[in-house]
mmCIF file of C-alpha atoms in Angstrom:
data_model
loop_
_atom_site.group_PDB
_atom_site.id
_atom_site.type_symbol
_atom_site.label_atom_id
_atom_site.label_comp_id
_atom_site.label_asym_id
_atom_site.label_seq_id
_atom_site.Cartn_x
_atom_site.Cartn_y
_atom_site.Cartn_z
ATOM 1 C CA UNK A 329 -29.230 28.478 -0.771
ATOM 2 C CA UNK A 330 -31.031 25.215 -0.028
ATOM 3 C CA UNK A 331 -32.479 24.188 3.244
ATOM 4 C CA UNK A 332 -33.055 20.610 4.191
ATOM 5 C CA UNK A 333 -35.700 19.492 6.627
ATOM 6 C CA UNK A 334 -34.375 17.279 9.343
ATOM 7 C CA UNK A 335 -36.696 14.778 10.945
ATOM 8 C CA UNK A 336 -35.464 14.019 14.450
ATOM 9 C CA UNK A 337 -33.956 10.550 14.673
ATOM 10 C CA UNK A 338 -33.776 9.827 10.946
ATOM 11 C CA UNK A 339 -30.080 10.748 10.575
ATOM 12 C CA UNK A 340 -28.935 8.462 13.348
ATOM 13 C CA UNK A 341 -29.595 5.270 11.349
ATOM 14 C CA UNK A 342 -26.902 5.864 8.735
ATOM 15 C CA UNK A 343 -24.491 7.142 11.368
ATOM 16 C CA UNK A 344 -24.957 3.965 13.390
ATOM 17 C CA UNK A 345 -24.119 1.874 10.299
ATOM 18 C CA UNK A 346 -20.694 3.476 9.951
ATOM 19 C CA UNK A 347 -17.979 1.340 11.426
ATOM 20 C CA UNK A 348 -14.271 1.964 11.833
ATOM 21 C CA UNK A 349 -12.597 2.944 8.562
ATOM 22 C CA UNK A 350 -15.769 3.702 6.678
ATOM 23 C CA UNK A 351 -16.324 6.996 4.918
ATOM 24 C CA UNK A 352 -19.485 8.599 3.611
ATOM 25 C CA UNK A 353 -19.946 9.062 -0.127
ATOM 26 C CA UNK A 354 -23.112 10.975 -0.712
ATOM 27 C CA UNK A 355 -25.623 9.420 1.657
ATOM 28 C CA UNK A 356 -24.216 5.878 1.585
ATOM 29 C CA UNK A 357 -21.425 4.545 3.790
ATOM 30 C CA UNK A 358 -18.545 3.276 1.742
ATOM 31 C CA UNK A 359 -15.979 0.781 3.009
ATOM 32 C CA UNK A 360 -12.561 1.503 1.564
ATOM 33 C CA UNK A 361 -11.457 -1.565 -0.422
ATOM 34 C CA UNK A 362 -8.228 -0.200 -1.906
ATOM 35 C CA UNK A 363 -5.048 -0.902 0.022
ATOM 36 C CA UNK A 364 -1.526 0.178 -0.856
ATOM 37 C CA UNK A 365 1.562 -1.790 0.048
ATOM 38 C CA UNK A 366 5.246 -1.198 0.554
ATOM 39 C CA UNK A 367 7.294 -4.330 -0.036
ATOM 40 C CA UNK A 368 10.859 -5.530 0.256
ATOM 41 C CA UNK A 369 12.158 -8.167 -2.175
ATOM 42 C CA UNK A 370 15.336 -10.171 -1.938
ATOM 43 C CA UNK A 371 17.243 -11.508 -4.925
ATOM 44 C CA UNK A 372 18.517 -15.082 -4.652
ATOM 45 C CA UNK A 373 20.897 -14.344 -7.502
ATOM 46 C CA UNK A 374 22.595 -11.162 -6.233
ATOM 47 C CA UNK A 375 21.727 -11.164 -2.524
ATOM 48 C CA UNK A 376 20.436 -7.580 -2.842
ATOM 49 C CA UNK A 377 17.172 -6.047 -1.638
ATOM 50 C CA UNK A 378 14.628 -4.019 -3.570
ATOM 51 C CA UNK A 379 11.967 -1.805 -2.004
ATOM 52 C CA UNK A 380 8.847 -0.658 -3.840
ATOM 53 C CA UNK A 381 5.154 0.199 -3.439
ATOM 54 C CA UNK A 382 2.051 -1.031 -5.279
ATOM 55 C CA UNK A 383 -1.645 -1.869 -5.009
ATOM 56 C CA UNK A 384 -1.341 -5.615 -5.753
ATOM 57 C CA UNK A 385 1.676 -7.411 -4.281
ATOM 58 C CA UNK A 386 1.138 -10.732 -6.104
ATOM 59 C CA UNK A 387 0.876 -9.067 -9.482
ATOM 60 C CA UNK A 388 3.856 -6.793 -8.814
ATOM 61 C CA UNK A 389 6.071 -9.697 -7.734
ATOM 62 C CA UNK A 390 5.039 -11.616 -10.844
ATOM 63 C CA UNK A 391 6.027 -8.669 -13.027
ATOM 64 C CA UNK A 392 9.390 -8.308 -11.251
ATOM 65 C CA UNK A 393 10.118 -11.996 -11.819
ATOM 66 C CA UNK A 394 8.994 -11.821 -15.458
ATOM 67 C CA UNK A 395 11.634 -9.156 -16.145
ATOM 68 C CA UNK A 396 9.204 -6.291 -16.714
ATOM 69 C CA UNK A 397 11.126 -3.907 -14.474
ATOM 70 C CA UNK A 398 14.492 -2.595 -15.629
ATOM 71 C CA UNK A 399 15.503 -1.939 -12.010
ATOM 72 C CA UNK A 400 15.047 -5.602 -10.961
ATOM 73 C CA UNK A 401 15.608 -7.533 -14.194
ATOM 74 C CA UNK A 402 19.202 -8.367 -13.166
ATOM 75 C CA UNK A 403 18.209 -10.104 -9.922
ATOM 76 C CA UNK A 404 15.572 -12.626 -11.010
ATOM 77 C CA UNK A 405 14.254 -14.552 -9.127
ATOM 78 C CA UNK A 406 13.004 -12.257 -6.401
ATOM 79 C CA UNK A 407 11.388 -13.392 -3.118
ATOM 80 C CA UNK A 408 8.977 -11.306 -1.051
ATOM 81 C CA UNK A 409 10.599 -10.794 2.386
ATOM 82 C CA UNK A 410 8.472 -8.089 3.984
ATOM 83 C CA UNK A 411 5.408 -5.923 3.286
ATOM 84 C CA UNK A 412 3.336 -3.271 5.043
ATOM 85 C CA UNK A 413 -0.240 -2.154 4.257
ATOM 86 C CA UNK A 414 -1.449 1.436 4.092
ATOM 87 C CA UNK A 415 -4.833 3.108 3.532
ATOM 88 C CA UNK A 416 -3.486 5.751 1.152
ATOM 89 C CA UNK A 417 -1.006 5.814 -1.676
ATOM 90 C CA UNK A 418 0.642 8.887 -0.123
ATOM 91 C CA UNK A 419 1.377 7.002 3.114
ATOM 92 C CA UNK A 420 2.812 4.062 1.190
ATOM 93 C CA UNK A 421 5.035 6.261 -0.980
ATOM 94 C CA UNK A 422 6.267 8.169 2.097
ATOM 95 C CA UNK A 423 7.209 4.882 3.781
ATOM 96 C CA UNK A 424 8.839 3.582 0.611
ATOM 97 C CA UNK A 425 11.038 6.703 0.364
ATOM 98 C CA UNK A 426 11.983 6.353 4.021
ATOM 99 C CA UNK A 427 12.962 2.665 3.548
ATOM 100 C CA UNK A 428 15.141 3.699 0.616
ATOM 101 C CA UNK A 429 17.061 6.154 2.826
ATOM 102 C CA UNK A 430 20.106 5.222 4.861
ATOM 103 C CA UNK A 431 18.138 4.926 8.107
ATOM 104 C CA UNK A 432 15.437 2.969 6.271
ATOM 105 C CA UNK A 433 17.960 0.479 4.876
ATOM 106 C CA UNK A 434 19.247 -0.024 8.403
ATOM 107 C CA UNK A 435 15.681 -0.679 9.553
ATOM 108 C CA UNK A 436 15.176 -3.259 6.780
ATOM 109 C CA UNK A 437 18.323 -5.064 7.934
ATOM 110 C CA UNK A 438 16.968 -5.098 11.516
ATOM 111 C CA UNK A 439 13.511 -6.258 10.368
ATOM 112 C CA UNK A 440 14.867 -9.096 8.263
ATOM 113 C CA UNK A 441 17.630 -9.979 10.705
#
């Protein structure tokens, strides 16, 4: 078992540096830089919507429009209609699955009017 000496007042400096959304890695505050997105695309060709999740929306849209996705190849070109940002992949995937449900599709229709 290790014991660490604590000098009064020395621990408050790093705690004061932490701002909203920061986490501590070791002894250094780390600002999360990774964001996850849920997006809704619309096909000009078919009039259909596609919902997905990713880390980089611009790159993902480029890949959809380049025909790299079997699920969206038929609807090129795709336009980004809506996106939401999340701090974790789990939150983004949970939202994506909801938007792909019946109630979620209804919500997309309301959002996009």
